[in-house]
Tab-separated table of C-alpha atoms in Angstrom:
chain	number	residue	atom	x	y	z
A	791	UNK	CA	132.900	57.196	146.819
A	792	UNK	CA	134.037	60.779	147.221
A	793	UNK	CA	135.689	60.632	143.797
A	794	UNK	CA	132.426	59.471	142.188
A	795	UNK	CA	130.485	62.214	143.937
A	796	UNK	CA	133.028	64.782	142.787
A	797	UNK	CA	132.791	63.565	139.179
A	798	UNK	CA	129.016	63.592	139.393
A	799	UNK	CA	129.119	67.144	140.718
A	800	UNK	CA	131.435	68.262	137.901
A	801	UNK	CA	129.128	66.684	135.322
A	802	UNK	CA	126.096	68.423	136.861
A	803	UNK	CA	127.804	71.802	136.950
A	804	UNK	CA	129.064	71.347	133.378
A	805	UNK	CA	125.547	70.412	132.266
A	806	UNK	CA	124.075	73.491	133.908
A	807	UNK	CA	126.717	75.703	132.287
A	808	UNK	CA	126.027	74.162	128.877
A	809	UNK	CA	122.292	74.680	129.321
A	810	UNK	CA	122.882	78.297	130.300
A	811	UNK	CA	125.174	78.840	127.291
A	812	UNK	CA	122.616	77.281	124.940
A	813	UNK	CA	119.804	79.345	126.479
A	814	UNK	CA	121.870	82.515	126.217
A	815	UNK	CA	122.788	81.761	122.618
A	816	UNK	CA	119.180	80.960	121.704
A	817	UNK	CA	117.952	84.119	123.413
A	818	UNK	CA	120.601	86.239	121.721
A	819	UNK	CA	119.787	84.661	118.364
A	820	UNK	CA	116.083	85.381	118.804
A	821	UNK	CA	116.915	88.963	119.768
A	822	UNK	CA	119.094	89.375	116.675
A	823	UNK	CA	116.340	87.892	114.527
A	824	UNK	CA	113.783	90.279	116.055
A	825	UNK	CA	116.151	93.245	115.798
A	826	UNK	CA	117.052	92.585	112.158
A	827	UNK	CA	113.990	90.957	110.590
A	828	UNK	CA	111.216	92.521	112.645
A	829	UNK	CA	112.956	95.883	113.070
A	830	UNK	CA	111.254	96.492	116.410
A	831	UNK	CA	107.880	96.388	114.660
A	832	UNK	CA	109.151	98.420	111.685
A	833	UNK	CA	107.373	101.645	112.762
A	834	UNK	CA	109.134	103.764	110.142
A	835	UNK	CA	108.259	101.440	107.292
A	836	UNK	CA	104.593	101.429	108.294
A	837	UNK	CA	104.249	105.201	108.842
A	838	UNK	CA	102.698	106.337	105.559
A	839	UNK	CA	101.909	109.946	106.557
A	840	UNK	CA	105.335	110.380	108.117
A	841	UNK	CA	106.881	108.966	104.956
A	842	UNK	CA	105.271	111.667	102.810
A	843	UNK	CA	106.523	114.325	105.235
A	844	UNK	CA	110.027	112.865	105.121
A	845	UNK	CA	110.067	112.715	101.326
A	846	UNK	CA	108.908	116.318	100.957
A	847	UNK	CA	111.568	117.527	103.385
A	848	UNK	CA	114.321	115.449	101.803
A	849	UNK	CA	113.338	115.814	98.137
A	850	UNK	CA	111.323	119.071	97.995
A	851	UNK	CA	111.359	119.117	94.187
A	852	UNK	CA	109.009	116.117	94.061
A	853	UNK	CA	106.258	117.599	96.262
A	854	UNK	CA	104.211	119.419	93.616
A	855	UNK	CA	104.353	116.369	91.344
A	856	UNK	CA	103.342	113.943	94.113
A	857	UNK	CA	100.623	116.244	95.472
A	858	UNK	CA	99.178	116.667	91.980
A	859	UNK	CA	99.040	112.893	91.493
A	860	UNK	CA	97.374	112.393	94.867
A	861	UNK	CA	94.867	115.233	94.469
A	862	UNK	CA	93.831	113.988	91.041
A	863	UNK	CA	93.713	110.395	92.313
A	864	UNK	CA	96.281	109.464	89.693
A	865	UNK	CA	98.489	107.722	92.263
A	866	UNK	CA	96.412	104.615	92.763
A	867	UNK	CA	96.384	101.708	95.209
A	868	UNK	CA	96.224	98.089	94.193
A	869	UNK	CA	96.240	94.918	96.292
A	870	UNK	CA	96.956	91.268	95.577
A	871	UNK	CA	96.686	88.119	97.665
A	872	UNK	CA	99.916	86.118	97.810
A	873	UNK	CA	100.015	82.322	97.717
A	874	UNK	CA	100.229	82.186	101.516
A	875	UNK	CA	97.157	84.427	101.886
A	876	UNK	CA	99.020	87.650	102.723
A	877	UNK	CA	97.496	90.858	101.360
A	878	UNK	CA	100.124	92.890	99.534
A	879	UNK	CA	99.917	96.504	98.382
A	880	UNK	CA	101.437	98.690	95.685
A	881	UNK	CA	101.105	102.228	94.383
A	882	UNK	CA	100.963	102.836	90.653
A	883	UNK	CA	100.473	105.663	88.177
A	884	UNK	CA	99.965	105.819	84.431
A	885	UNK	CA	102.326	108.026	82.472
A	886	UNK	CA	100.893	111.375	81.326
A	887	UNK	CA	100.685	110.033	77.770
A	888	UNK	CA	100.023	106.444	76.741
A	889	UNK	CA	103.249	104.424	76.701
A	890	UNK	CA	104.429	100.870	77.148
A	891	UNK	CA	107.527	101.999	79.077
A	892	UNK	CA	107.164	100.834	82.666
A	893	UNK	CA	109.269	100.902	85.837
A	894	UNK	CA	108.766	98.685	88.875
A	895	UNK	CA	110.505	100.410	91.786
A	896	UNK	CA	111.564	98.530	94.932
A	897	UNK	CA	112.168	100.148	98.315
A	898	UNK	CA	114.818	99.429	100.918
A	899	UNK	CA	115.099	98.175	104.492
A	900	UNK	CA	112.447	99.621	106.867
A	901	UNK	CA	111.139	101.810	104.038
A	902	UNK	CA	107.955	101.581	101.967
A	903	UNK	CA	106.633	102.509	98.535
A	904	UNK	CA	106.207	106.183	99.463
A	905	UNK	CA	109.888	106.436	100.353
A	906	UNK	CA	110.759	105.539	96.762
A	907	UNK	CA	108.751	108.363	95.215
A	908	UNK	CA	111.957	110.206	94.283
A	909	UNK	CA	112.718	107.334	91.901
A	910	UNK	CA	109.062	107.366	90.905
A	911	UNK	CA	109.555	111.037	90.012
A	912	UNK	CA	112.624	110.157	87.940
A	913	UNK	CA	110.737	107.649	85.816
A	914	UNK	CA	107.241	109.197	85.753
A	915	UNK	CA	107.980	112.925	85.640
A	916	UNK	CA	111.373	112.996	83.931
A	917	UNK	CA	111.365	109.905	81.694
A	918	UNK	CA	107.591	109.658	81.115
A	919	UNK	CA	107.161	106.049	82.272
A	920	UNK	CA	104.311	104.206	83.916
A	921	UNK	CA	105.348	103.320	87.464
A	922	UNK	CA	104.460	100.694	90.060
A	923	UNK	CA	105.930	100.774	93.576
A	924	UNK	CA	105.219	97.751	95.794
A	925	UNK	CA	105.232	97.678	99.567
A	926	UNK	CA	107.352	94.671	100.480
A	927	UNK	CA	106.092	92.449	103.267
A	928	UNK	CA	105.844	93.934	106.767
A	929	UNK	CA	106.102	97.381	105.158
A	930	UNK	CA	103.639	100.082	104.174
A	931	UNK	CA	100.172	98.612	103.661
A	932	UNK	CA	101.406	95.076	102.963
A	933	UNK	CA	100.867	92.322	105.478
A	934	UNK	CA	103.577	90.087	106.874
A	935	UNK	CA	105.227	89.390	110.198
A	936	UNK	CA	108.856	90.073	109.311
A	937	UNK	CA	111.147	91.563	106.677
A	938	UNK	CA	112.237	89.151	103.948
A	939	UNK	CA	115.574	90.898	103.238
A	940	UNK	CA	114.975	90.677	99.505
A	941	UNK	CA	115.116	86.891	99.324
A	942	UNK	CA	111.484	85.791	99.448
A	943	UNK	CA	110.615	89.317	98.291
A	944	UNK	CA	111.914	88.338	94.865
A	945	UNK	CA	108.887	86.078	94.419
A	946	UNK	CA	106.480	88.890	95.313
A	947	UNK	CA	108.249	91.354	93.009
A	948	UNK	CA	108.050	88.876	90.120
A	949	UNK	CA	104.306	88.754	90.767
A	950	UNK	CA	104.132	92.563	90.862
A	951	UNK	CA	105.978	92.715	87.546
A	952	UNK	CA	103.222	90.591	86.017
A	953	UNK	CA	100.580	92.798	87.628
A	954	UNK	CA	102.262	95.948	86.282
A	955	UNK	CA	102.500	94.453	82.800
A	956	UNK	CA	98.788	93.645	82.934
A	957	UNK	CA	97.713	97.067	84.239
A	958	UNK	CA	99.680	99.086	81.716
A	959	UNK	CA	99.057	96.891	78.665
A	960	UNK	CA	95.289	97.039	79.283
A	961	UNK	CA	95.486	100.810	79.586
A	962	UNK	CA	97.537	101.294	76.423
A	963	UNK	CA	96.303	98.439	74.296
A	964	UNK	CA	99.792	96.958	73.941
A	965	UNK	CA	100.642	93.278	73.742
A	966	UNK	CA	103.233	93.791	76.489
A	967	UNK	CA	105.214	96.515	78.229
A	968	UNK	CA	108.915	97.326	78.139
A	969	UNK	CA	109.992	97.092	81.774
A	970	UNK	CA	112.889	98.092	83.983
A	971	UNK	CA	113.121	97.035	87.646
A	972	UNK	CA	114.939	99.554	89.858
A	973	UNK	CA	115.733	99.002	93.548
A	974	UNK	CA	117.750	100.765	96.241
A	975	UNK	CA	119.558	99.178	99.223
A	976	UNK	CA	117.550	96.106	100.263
A	977	UNK	CA	115.460	96.897	97.199
A	978	UNK	CA	118.675	96.751	95.175
A	979	UNK	CA	119.436	93.316	96.593
A	980	UNK	CA	115.823	92.318	95.867
A	981	UNK	CA	116.235	93.502	92.276
A	982	UNK	CA	119.390	91.417	91.886
A	983	UNK	CA	117.624	88.384	93.380
A	984	UNK	CA	114.765	88.922	90.918
A	985	UNK	CA	117.228	89.156	88.031
A	986	UNK	CA	118.484	85.627	88.617
A	987	UNK	CA	115.044	84.106	88.051
A	988	UNK	CA	113.565	83.233	84.618
A	989	UNK	CA	112.215	86.435	83.060
A	990	UNK	CA	109.159	87.293	81.012
A	991	UNK	CA	109.835	88.782	77.545
A	992	UNK	CA	108.628	92.241	78.609
A	993	UNK	CA	111.516	92.648	81.094
A	994	UNK	CA	114.356	94.554	79.421
A	995	UNK	CA	116.859	95.575	82.107
A	996	UNK	CA	117.594	96.185	85.801
A	997	UNK	CA	118.994	99.041	87.881
A	998	UNK	CA	120.382	98.150	91.298
A	999	UNK	CA	121.558	100.876	93.660
A	1000	UNK	CA	123.726	99.890	96.682
A	1001	UNK	CA	122.367	96.382	97.180
A	1002	UNK	CA	124.165	93.874	99.423
A	1003	UNK	CA	125.872	90.674	98.282
A	1004	UNK	CA	124.060	88.432	100.776
A	1005	UNK	CA	122.109	88.679	103.997
A	1006	UNK	CA	124.990	86.918	105.742
A	1007	UNK	CA	127.519	89.509	104.543
A	1008	UNK	CA	125.284	92.408	105.531
A	1009	UNK	CA	124.405	91.092	108.994
A	1010	UNK	CA	128.015	90.070	109.617
A	1011	UNK	CA	129.154	93.626	108.954
A	1012	UNK	CA	126.458	95.182	111.097
A	1013	UNK	CA	127.071	92.707	113.932
A	1014	UNK	CA	130.652	93.933	114.000
A	1015	UNK	CA	129.896	97.636	113.426
A	1016	UNK	CA	126.988	97.992	115.849
A	1017	UNK	CA	127.850	95.459	118.550
A	1018	UNK	CA	131.547	94.686	118.074
A	1019	UNK	CA	130.762	90.969	117.809
A	1020	UNK	CA	132.219	88.296	115.511
A	1021	UNK	CA	130.158	86.018	113.278
A	1022	UNK	CA	130.638	82.972	115.491
A	1023	UNK	CA	128.569	81.809	117.249
A	1024	UNK	CA	125.660	84.274	117.153
A	1025	UNK	CA	125.234	84.745	113.407
A	1026	UNK	CA	125.479	81.010	112.791
A	1027	UNK	CA	122.803	80.363	115.397
A	1028	UNK	CA	120.522	83.153	114.137
A	1029	UNK	CA	120.841	81.904	110.559
A	1030	UNK	CA	119.972	78.365	111.631
A	1031	UNK	CA	116.977	79.571	113.628
A	1032	UNK	CA	115.791	81.632	110.656
A	1033	UNK	CA	116.012	78.517	108.494
A	1034	UNK	CA	113.965	76.552	111.019
A	1035	UNK	CA	111.445	79.319	111.601
A	1036	UNK	CA	111.094	80.907	108.147
A	1037	UNK	CA	112.563	78.380	105.722
A	1038	UNK	CA	115.650	80.271	104.515
A	1039	UNK	CA	119.126	80.962	105.843
A	1040	UNK	CA	121.316	84.057	105.713
A	1041	UNK	CA	123.788	82.330	103.389
A	1042	UNK	CA	121.055	81.086	101.085
A	1043	UNK	CA	119.763	84.635	100.606
A	1044	UNK	CA	122.622	85.651	98.322
A	1045	UNK	CA	122.207	88.281	95.614
A	1046	UNK	CA	125.774	87.453	94.591
A	1047	UNK	CA	124.693	83.985	93.449
A	1048	UNK	CA	121.553	85.300	91.760
A	1049	UNK	CA	123.383	87.907	89.672
A	1050	UNK	CA	125.511	85.157	88.147
A	1051	UNK	CA	122.316	83.790	86.577
A	1052	UNK	CA	121.134	87.145	85.237
A	1053	UNK	CA	121.013	87.272	81.432
A	1054	UNK	CA	119.614	90.786	81.011
A	1055	UNK	CA	121.508	94.117	81.190
A	1056	UNK	CA	122.087	95.631	84.615
A	1057	UNK	CA	123.201	99.071	85.778
A	1058	UNK	CA	125.019	99.092	89.131
A	1059	UNK	CA	125.181	102.229	91.319
A	1060	UNK	CA	127.119	102.430	94.587
A	1061	UNK	CA	128.557	105.286	96.630
A	1062	UNK	CA	132.287	104.957	97.206
A	1063	UNK	CA	131.869	106.077	100.841
A	1064	UNK	CA	129.148	103.568	101.691
A	1065	UNK	CA	129.832	101.797	104.988
A	1066	UNK	CA	126.326	100.452	105.704
A	1067	UNK	CA	126.368	98.332	102.549
A	1068	UNK	CA	130.113	98.622	101.922
A	1069	UNK	CA	131.248	99.589	98.454
A	1070	UNK	CA	133.055	96.279	98.024
A	1071	UNK	CA	129.642	94.647	97.809
A	1072	UNK	CA	128.798	96.724	94.736
A	1073	UNK	CA	132.188	95.836	93.253
A	1074	UNK	CA	131.503	92.144	93.911
A	1075	UNK	CA	128.035	92.140	92.391
A	1076	UNK	CA	129.336	93.914	89.306
A	1077	UNK	CA	132.222	91.459	88.967
A	1078	UNK	CA	129.876	88.464	89.212
A	1079	UNK	CA	127.472	89.775	86.563
A	1080	UNK	CA	128.052	88.308	83.108
A	1081	UNK	CA	126.996	89.995	79.894
A	1082	UNK	CA	125.854	93.580	79.425
A	1083	UNK	CA	126.454	95.768	82.452
A	1084	UNK	CA	127.540	99.234	83.578
A	1085	UNK	CA	128.791	100.532	86.918
A	1086	UNK	CA	128.648	104.040	88.347
A	1087	UNK	CA	130.718	104.219	91.510
A	1088	UNK	CA	129.604	107.572	92.871
A	1089	UNK	CA	132.420	109.637	94.430
A	1090	UNK	CA	131.990	110.952	97.969
A	1091	UNK	CA	128.563	109.377	98.489
A	1092	UNK	CA	127.399	107.355	101.490
A	1093	UNK	CA	124.643	104.763	101.576
A	1094	UNK	CA	121.587	105.316	99.334
A	1095	UNK	CA	122.354	109.014	98.796
A	1096	UNK	CA	123.435	109.018	95.158
A	1097	UNK	CA	120.164	110.488	93.873
A	1098	UNK	CA	119.940	112.912	96.788
A	1099	UNK	CA	123.372	114.388	96.080
A	1100	UNK	CA	123.344	114.149	92.280
A	1101	UNK	CA	119.690	114.083	91.131
A	1102	UNK	CA	120.296	115.429	87.613
A	1103	UNK	CA	123.347	113.254	86.955
A	1104	UNK	CA	121.592	110.211	88.442
A	1105	UNK	CA	118.607	110.809	86.159
A	1106	UNK	CA	120.842	111.284	83.139
A	1107	UNK	CA	122.788	108.091	83.770
A	1108	UNK	CA	119.637	106.023	84.323
A	1109	UNK	CA	118.119	107.548	81.183
A	1110	UNK	CA	121.199	106.798	79.087
A	1111	UNK	CA	121.294	103.207	80.307
A	1112	UNK	CA	117.600	102.369	79.961
A	1113	UNK	CA	117.271	103.991	76.525
A	1114	UNK	CA	119.597	101.337	75.136
A	1115	UNK	CA	117.001	98.665	75.897
A	1116	UNK	CA	113.658	100.481	76.193
A	1117	UNK	CA	112.504	102.610	73.253
């Protein structure tokens, strides 16, 4: 009798411990999901006025150009309704003279369209392109309840590419545009994910700057760097919960797999001192890309700072690459 009671007690205690472990793991997974995909409400990515202030402090050479566009109402807003009913926003501007050359420019993690105006300056001011800069979901003026990490964003960007082609062909009277898609950081990963989808004939090439190989790889690195934790079990649990809650997993969201399907030219840029999206990720994406490609591994540069540290050289290299495919 005592033996049975003892066994029963052990089973009860073990059950309680298992329940506590499962609850702790679920809670930790939800916290990681909130921390990574909801970015504590993403206050930086939604602060439009603060974003202009940041851009003018960080890239002072773009201020007169941006202010002129805004004052003359040449930097315009446009909105679309996504298939799920979400209202999505983008900024766009016609080139100073009529042209079919067009750049769609994709921002990074916890950023917004305004925080890509330095690349807007590169294409609009320096290269004389039309530009369109979308706010990805849960960023800027776009709706959404969480960051998509570039994976589902690829579908929205494909839609924005069609919108941009329509806006700028109507303005110029062309049958279609000649388009480059250029993204940085998460926007770089988004650009790579876009590149693996079937493309419209107006798309000519891609520029990806410091994008990650997959959401799993990026979160695995940050879990270790920020919290000193291994992948197992937390990342596995968080990925599974994301699949159940949002319909995609961290391993599924893989730019590395998408770039293998890309058939158009791509220019890769990555700082060789990048630890946030480690340089090996740029090396891997480049290695997996078939066909026409170029790689600028920028010496002494950390994450997403290649243009900041080398604006003229960055512009020159982008110009030299895009001119091979856009005339």
